[in-house]
Coordinates of C-alpha atoms in Angstrom, one line a residue:
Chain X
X1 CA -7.2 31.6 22.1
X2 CA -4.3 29.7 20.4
X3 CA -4.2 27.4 23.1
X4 CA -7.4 27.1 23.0
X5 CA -7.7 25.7 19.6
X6 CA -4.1 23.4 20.0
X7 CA -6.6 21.8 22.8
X8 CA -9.2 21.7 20.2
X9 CA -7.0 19.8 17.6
X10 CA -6.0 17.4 20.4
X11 CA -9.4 16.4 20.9
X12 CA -10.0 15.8 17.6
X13 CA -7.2 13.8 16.6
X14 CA -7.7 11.9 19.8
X15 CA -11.2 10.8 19.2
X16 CA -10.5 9.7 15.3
X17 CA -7.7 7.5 16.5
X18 CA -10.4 6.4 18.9
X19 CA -12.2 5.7 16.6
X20 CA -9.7 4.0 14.5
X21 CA -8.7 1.8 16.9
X22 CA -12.4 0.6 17.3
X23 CA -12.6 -0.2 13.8
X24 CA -9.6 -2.1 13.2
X25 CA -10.3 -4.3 15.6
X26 CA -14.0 -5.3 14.3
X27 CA -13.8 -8.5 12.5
X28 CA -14.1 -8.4 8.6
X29 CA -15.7 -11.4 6.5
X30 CA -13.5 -14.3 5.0
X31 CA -14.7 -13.7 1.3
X32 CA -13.9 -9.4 1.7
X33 CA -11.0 -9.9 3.7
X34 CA -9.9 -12.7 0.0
X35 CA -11.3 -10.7 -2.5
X36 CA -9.0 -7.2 -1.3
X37 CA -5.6 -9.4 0.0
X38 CA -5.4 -12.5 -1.6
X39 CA -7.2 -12.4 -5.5
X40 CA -4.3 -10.3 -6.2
X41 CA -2.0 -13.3 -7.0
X42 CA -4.8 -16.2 -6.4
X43 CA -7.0 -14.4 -8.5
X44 CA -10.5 -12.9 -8.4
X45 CA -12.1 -16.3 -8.9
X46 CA -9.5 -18.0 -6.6
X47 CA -8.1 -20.3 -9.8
X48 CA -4.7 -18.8 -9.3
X49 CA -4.2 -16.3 -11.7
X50 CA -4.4 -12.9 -10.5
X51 CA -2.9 -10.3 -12.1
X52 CA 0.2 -10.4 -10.3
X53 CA 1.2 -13.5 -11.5
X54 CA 2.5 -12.7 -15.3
X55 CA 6.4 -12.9 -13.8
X56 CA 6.2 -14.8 -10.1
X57 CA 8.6 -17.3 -10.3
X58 CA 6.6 -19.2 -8.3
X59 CA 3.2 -19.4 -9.4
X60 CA 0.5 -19.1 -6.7
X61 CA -1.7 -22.2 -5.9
X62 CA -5.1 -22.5 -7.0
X63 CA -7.7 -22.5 -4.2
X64 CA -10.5 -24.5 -6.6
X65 CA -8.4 -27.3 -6.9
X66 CA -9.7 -30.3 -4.3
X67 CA -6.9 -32.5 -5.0
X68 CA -4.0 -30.2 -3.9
X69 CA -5.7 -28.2 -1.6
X70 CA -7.1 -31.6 0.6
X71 CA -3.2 -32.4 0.7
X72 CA -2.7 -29.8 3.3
X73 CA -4.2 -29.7 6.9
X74 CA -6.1 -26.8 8.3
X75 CA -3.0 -26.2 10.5
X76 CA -0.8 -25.5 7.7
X77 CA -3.2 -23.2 6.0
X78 CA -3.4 -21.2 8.7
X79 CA 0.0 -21.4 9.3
X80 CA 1.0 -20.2 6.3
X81 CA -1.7 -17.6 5.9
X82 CA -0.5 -16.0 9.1
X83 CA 3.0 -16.8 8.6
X84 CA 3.8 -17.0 4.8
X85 CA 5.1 -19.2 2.4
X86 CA 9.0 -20.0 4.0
X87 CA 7.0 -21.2 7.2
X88 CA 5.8 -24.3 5.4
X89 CA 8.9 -24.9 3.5
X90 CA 7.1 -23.0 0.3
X91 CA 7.9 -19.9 -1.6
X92 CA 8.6 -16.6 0.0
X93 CA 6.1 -15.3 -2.6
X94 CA 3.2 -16.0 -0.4
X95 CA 3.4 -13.4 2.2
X96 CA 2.5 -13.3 5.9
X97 CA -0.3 -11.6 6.6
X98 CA -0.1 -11.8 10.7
X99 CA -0.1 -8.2 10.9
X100 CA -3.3 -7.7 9.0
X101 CA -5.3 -10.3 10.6
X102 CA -6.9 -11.1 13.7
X103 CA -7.0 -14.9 14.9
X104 CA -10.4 -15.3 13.9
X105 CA -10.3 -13.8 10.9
X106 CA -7.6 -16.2 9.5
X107 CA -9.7 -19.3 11.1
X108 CA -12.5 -17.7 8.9
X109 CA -10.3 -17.8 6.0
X110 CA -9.3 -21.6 6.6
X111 CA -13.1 -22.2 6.2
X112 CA -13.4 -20.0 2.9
X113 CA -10.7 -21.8 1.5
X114 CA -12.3 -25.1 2.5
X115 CA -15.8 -23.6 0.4
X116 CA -14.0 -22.7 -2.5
X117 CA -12.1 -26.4 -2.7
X118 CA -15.4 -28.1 -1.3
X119 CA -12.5 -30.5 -0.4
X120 CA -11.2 -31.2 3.4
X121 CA -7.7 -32.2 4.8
X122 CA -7.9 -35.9 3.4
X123 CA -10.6 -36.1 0.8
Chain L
X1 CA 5.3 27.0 14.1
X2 CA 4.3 23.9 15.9
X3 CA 0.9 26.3 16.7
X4 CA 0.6 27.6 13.3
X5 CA 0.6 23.5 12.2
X6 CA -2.0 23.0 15.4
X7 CA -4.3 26.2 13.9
X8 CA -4.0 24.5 10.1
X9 CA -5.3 21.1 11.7
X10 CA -7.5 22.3 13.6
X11 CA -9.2 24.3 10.6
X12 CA -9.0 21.7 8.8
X13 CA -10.7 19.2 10.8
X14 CA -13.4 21.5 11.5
X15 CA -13.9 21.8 7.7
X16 CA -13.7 25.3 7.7
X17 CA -13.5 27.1 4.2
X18 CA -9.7 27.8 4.2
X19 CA -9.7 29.1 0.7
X20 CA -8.8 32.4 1.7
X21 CA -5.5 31.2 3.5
X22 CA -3.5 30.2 0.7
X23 CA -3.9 29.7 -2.9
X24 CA -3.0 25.9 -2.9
X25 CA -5.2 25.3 -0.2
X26 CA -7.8 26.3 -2.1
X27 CA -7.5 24.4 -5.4
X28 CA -7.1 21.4 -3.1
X29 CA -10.8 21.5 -1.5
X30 CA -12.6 22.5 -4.8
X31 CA -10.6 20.0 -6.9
X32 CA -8.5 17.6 -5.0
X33 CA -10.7 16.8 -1.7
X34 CA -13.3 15.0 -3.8
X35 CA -10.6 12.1 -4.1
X36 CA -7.8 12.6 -1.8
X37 CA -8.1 12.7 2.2
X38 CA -6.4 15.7 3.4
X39 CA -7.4 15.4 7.4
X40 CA -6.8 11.6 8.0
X41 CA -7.5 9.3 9.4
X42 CA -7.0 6.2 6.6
X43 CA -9.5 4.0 6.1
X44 CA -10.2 1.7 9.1
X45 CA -12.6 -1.0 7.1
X46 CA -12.2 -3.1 4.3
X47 CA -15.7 -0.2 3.1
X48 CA -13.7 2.6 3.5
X49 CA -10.5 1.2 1.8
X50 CA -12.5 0.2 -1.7
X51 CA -14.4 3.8 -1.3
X52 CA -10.4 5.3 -1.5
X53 CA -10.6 7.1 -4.9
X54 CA -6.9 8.6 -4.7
X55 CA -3.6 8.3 -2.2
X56 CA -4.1 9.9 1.4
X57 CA -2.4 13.4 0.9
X58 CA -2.6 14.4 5.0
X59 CA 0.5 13.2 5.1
X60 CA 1.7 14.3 2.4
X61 CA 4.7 16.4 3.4
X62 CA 6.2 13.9 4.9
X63 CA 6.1 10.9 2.1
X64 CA 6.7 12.9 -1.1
X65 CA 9.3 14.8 -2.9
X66 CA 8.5 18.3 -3.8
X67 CA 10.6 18.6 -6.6
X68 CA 9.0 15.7 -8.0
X69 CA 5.7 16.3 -7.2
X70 CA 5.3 19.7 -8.4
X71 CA 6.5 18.4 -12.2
X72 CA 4.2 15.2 -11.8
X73 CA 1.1 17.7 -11.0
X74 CA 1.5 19.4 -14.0
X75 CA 2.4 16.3 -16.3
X76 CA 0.7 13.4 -14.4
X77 CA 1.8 9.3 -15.6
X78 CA 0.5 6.5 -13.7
X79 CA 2.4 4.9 -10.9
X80 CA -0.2 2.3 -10.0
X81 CA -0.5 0.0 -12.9
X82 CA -4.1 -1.9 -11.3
X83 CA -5.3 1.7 -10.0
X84 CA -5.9 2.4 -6.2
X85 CA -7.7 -1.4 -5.9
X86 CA -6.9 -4.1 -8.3
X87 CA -10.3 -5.9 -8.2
X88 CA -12.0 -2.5 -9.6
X89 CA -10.0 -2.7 -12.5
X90 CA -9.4 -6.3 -13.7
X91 CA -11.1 -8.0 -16.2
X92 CA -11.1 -12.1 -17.2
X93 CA -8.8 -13.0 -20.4
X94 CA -9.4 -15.9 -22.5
X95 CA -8.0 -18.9 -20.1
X96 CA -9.5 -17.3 -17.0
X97 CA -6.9 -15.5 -15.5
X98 CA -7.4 -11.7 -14.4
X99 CA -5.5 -8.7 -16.7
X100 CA -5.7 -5.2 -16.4
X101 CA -8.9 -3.6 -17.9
X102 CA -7.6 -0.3 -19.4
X103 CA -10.6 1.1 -20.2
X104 CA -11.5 1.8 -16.4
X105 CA -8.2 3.4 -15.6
X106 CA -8.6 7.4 -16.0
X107 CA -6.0 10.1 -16.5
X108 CA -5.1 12.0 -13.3
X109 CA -5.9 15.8 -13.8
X110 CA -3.0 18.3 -14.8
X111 CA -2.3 21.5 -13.6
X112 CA -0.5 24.5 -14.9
X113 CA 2.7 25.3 -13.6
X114 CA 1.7 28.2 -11.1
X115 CA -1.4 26.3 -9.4
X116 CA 1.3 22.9 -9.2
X117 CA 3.9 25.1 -7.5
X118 CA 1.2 26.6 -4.9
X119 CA -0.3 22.9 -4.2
X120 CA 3.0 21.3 -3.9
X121 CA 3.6 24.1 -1.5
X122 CA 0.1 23.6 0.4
X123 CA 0.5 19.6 0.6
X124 CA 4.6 19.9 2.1
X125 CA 2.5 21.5 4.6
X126 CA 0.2 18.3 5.4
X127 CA 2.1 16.5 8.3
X128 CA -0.3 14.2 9.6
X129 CA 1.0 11.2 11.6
X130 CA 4.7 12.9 12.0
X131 CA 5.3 11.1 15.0
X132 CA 6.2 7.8 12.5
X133 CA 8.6 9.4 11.1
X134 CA 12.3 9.5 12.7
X135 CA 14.5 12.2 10.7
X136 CA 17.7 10.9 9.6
X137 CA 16.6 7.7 9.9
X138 CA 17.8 6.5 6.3
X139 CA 21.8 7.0 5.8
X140 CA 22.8 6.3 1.6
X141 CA 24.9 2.8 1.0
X142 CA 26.2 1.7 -1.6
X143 CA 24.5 -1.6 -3.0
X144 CA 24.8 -3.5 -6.6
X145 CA 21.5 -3.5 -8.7
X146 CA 21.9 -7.1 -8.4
X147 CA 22.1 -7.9 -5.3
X148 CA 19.2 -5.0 -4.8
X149 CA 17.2 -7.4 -7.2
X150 CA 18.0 -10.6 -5.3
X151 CA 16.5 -8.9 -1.9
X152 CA 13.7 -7.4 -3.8
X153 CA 12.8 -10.8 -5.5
X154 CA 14.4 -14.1 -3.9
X155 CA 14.7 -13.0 -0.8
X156 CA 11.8 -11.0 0.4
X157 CA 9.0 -11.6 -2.5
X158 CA 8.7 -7.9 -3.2
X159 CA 8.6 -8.3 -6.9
X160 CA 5.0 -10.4 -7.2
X161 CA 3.5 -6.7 -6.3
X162 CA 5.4 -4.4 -7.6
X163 CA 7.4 -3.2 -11.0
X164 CA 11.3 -2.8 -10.9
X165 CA 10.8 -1.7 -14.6
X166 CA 8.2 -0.8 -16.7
X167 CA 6.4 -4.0 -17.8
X168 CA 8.5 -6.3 -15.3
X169 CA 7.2 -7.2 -12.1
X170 CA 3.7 -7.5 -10.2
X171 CA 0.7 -4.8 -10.8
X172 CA -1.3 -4.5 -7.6
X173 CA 1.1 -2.0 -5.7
X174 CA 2.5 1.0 -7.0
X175 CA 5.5 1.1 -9.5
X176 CA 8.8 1.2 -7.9
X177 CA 11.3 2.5 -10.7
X178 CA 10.3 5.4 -9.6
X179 CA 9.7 5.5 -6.1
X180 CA 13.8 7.1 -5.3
X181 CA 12.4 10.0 -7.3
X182 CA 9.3 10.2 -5.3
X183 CA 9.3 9.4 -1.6
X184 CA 11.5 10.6 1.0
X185 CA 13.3 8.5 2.7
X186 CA 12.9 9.3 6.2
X187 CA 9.2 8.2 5.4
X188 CA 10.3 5.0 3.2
X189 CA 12.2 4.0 6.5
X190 CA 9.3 3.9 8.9
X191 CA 6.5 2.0 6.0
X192 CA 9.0 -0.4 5.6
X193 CA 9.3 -1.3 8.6
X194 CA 5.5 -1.0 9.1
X195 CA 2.9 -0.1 6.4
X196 CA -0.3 -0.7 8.5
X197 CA 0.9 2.0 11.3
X198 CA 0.3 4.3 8.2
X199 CA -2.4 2.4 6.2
X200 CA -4.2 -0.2 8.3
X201 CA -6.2 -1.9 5.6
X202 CA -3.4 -1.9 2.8
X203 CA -3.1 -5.0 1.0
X204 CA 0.9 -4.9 1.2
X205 CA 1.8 -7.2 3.9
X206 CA 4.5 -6.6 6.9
X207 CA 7.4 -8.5 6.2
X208 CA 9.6 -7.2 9.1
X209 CA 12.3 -5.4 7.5
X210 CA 15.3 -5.2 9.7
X211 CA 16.9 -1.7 9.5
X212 CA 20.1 -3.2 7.5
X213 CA 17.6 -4.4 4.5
X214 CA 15.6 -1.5 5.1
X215 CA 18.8 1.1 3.7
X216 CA 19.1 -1.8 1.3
X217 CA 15.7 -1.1 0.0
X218 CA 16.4 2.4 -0.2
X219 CA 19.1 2.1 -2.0
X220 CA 17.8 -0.1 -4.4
X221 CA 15.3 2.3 -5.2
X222 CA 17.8 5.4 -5.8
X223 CA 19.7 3.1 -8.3
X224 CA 16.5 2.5 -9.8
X225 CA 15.2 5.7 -10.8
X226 CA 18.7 7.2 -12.1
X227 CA 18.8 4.2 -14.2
X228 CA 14.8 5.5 -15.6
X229 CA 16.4 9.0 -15.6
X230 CA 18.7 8.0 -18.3

């Protein structure tokens, strides 16, 4: 009977990490996947100032503004989204967020970035 | 006792009414369950980590202190400055930039001293995930605040989410003047070195601790809350 219901539990646990692992690996959109991991220091309208930022030394950049954003390439935004700030030379305050992120969802952020600049690499 | 664990899981998964079992137990369904996750598994979607009303507690007896715990039950005092997600609770201020909106932050519910005691009891008993934690893995240094500070900061960037003191520091993740009272150590070890094997959706990101910086951490943390205890 006890073993009976350790088998149970197995199952159980088995199928909700099952399930987990189906989950995770569904793609979320660009603008939920800013609005949970990056407003917090870029800020809820992307201008910069989250609420973290009252004593970063380094103060996070603002994603509305066309002429600094159009001085980077998409490869270094993706770079540094999936690798952090010290992968571009820039402060260790931005962090990497390869663990969190799938491939296409940091491509996807690339292009939310671009919306919210309505600037590209250049212009 | 690894059956008796087995037999509490599986009751628990199968939503059975435990109340009977133990008296902590109890008061965690009919007033703790609402907001806290006692079975697992954490949320798996970006959904189900902004529907997270409180911390996950299935693993409780493996992240938290029992000693603290059953005095912060009774006497509870915020430890996450934003709440459980920042965007819920942030407001504009008068150039545009995001600050807390106190008004949306609620106390936590207190309990007397005999219910805290028999909750802390029933949550040490919440295990889930064990196999992320390796026992003994954290062994005490000895470190100086300031060069605690400089890997917290400088080094690793730590500091733009989290307070080292009340009023210093970033507001999204959970105060950590506090955290040497708090968590164990064992479990400190292994989220350090990954949070999303615990918490796939958390907005903390994996900077690969190594295990040296990892003690570090720890350390830094213990020095931390005596200096609060003062």
């Amino acid at each position: 009977m006890k073993v009976l219901k350790v088998i149970v539990a197995e199952l159980c646990v088995a199928s909700l990490l099952l399930a987990w692992s189906m989950a995770a690996s569904a793609a979320e959109k660009a603008a939920d996947n800013y609005h949970t991991y990056c407003a917090q220091c870029h800020g809820v309208k992307g201008n910069g100032k989250g609420v973290n930022v009252r004593d970063m030394s380094v103060q996070p950049r603002n994603h509305t503004d066309s002429k600094e954003m159009s001085a980077r390439s998409d490869d270094d935004i993706y770079k540094v989204i999936k690798e952090g700030g010290v992968a571009i030379n820039k402060s260790v305050l931005m962090p990497p967020w390869g663990d969190v992120f799938s491939d296409e969802e940091i491509h996807g952020l690339v292009t939310y970035l671009r919306e919210l600049c309505q600037c590209s690499y250049g212009k | 006792m690894t059956h008796i664990k087995y037999l509490v899981a599986a009751v628990m998964l199968a939503g059975a009414n435990i109340a009977g079992a133990e008296d902590g137990a109890a008061i965690l369904q009919g007033q703790c369950a609402s907001c806290h996750n006692l079975t697992g598994p954490a949320p798996a979607t970006l959904q189900e980590l902004w529907n997270r009303k409180g911390p996950d507690l299935f693993y409780a007896g493996l992240k938290y202190k029992a000693a603290w715990m059953e005095v912060w039950l009774q006497k509870p005092e915020r430890i996450r400055p934003a709440g459980m997600f920042y965007p819920d609770h942030v407001k504009s201020d008068a150039e545009g930039g995001d600050e807390i909106d106190d008004s949306t932050l609620v106390a936590h519910p207190a309990l007397p001293a005999p219910e805290a005691k028999a909750v802390t009891a029933a949550l040490m008993e919440l295990k889930g995930k064990a196999e992320l934690v390796t026992a003994g893995a954290y062994t005490p240094g000895t470190l100086s605040r300031s060069s605690g500070e400089m890997l917290f900061d400088k080094f690793k960037g730590c500091l733009a989410c989290h307070e080292i003191e009340p009023g210093y520091g970033g507001l999204s993740g959970p105060e950590v003047y506090t955290a040497g009272q708090r968590l164990q150590e064992d479990w400190l070890a292994s989220y350090l070195r990954d949070p999303h094997a615990w918490d796939p959706k958390v907005f903390m990101p994996n900077k690969h601790i190594n295990e040296t910086d990892t003690r570090k951490f720890i350390d830094y943390f213990h020095l931390l809350s005596e200096e609060g205890a003062k």
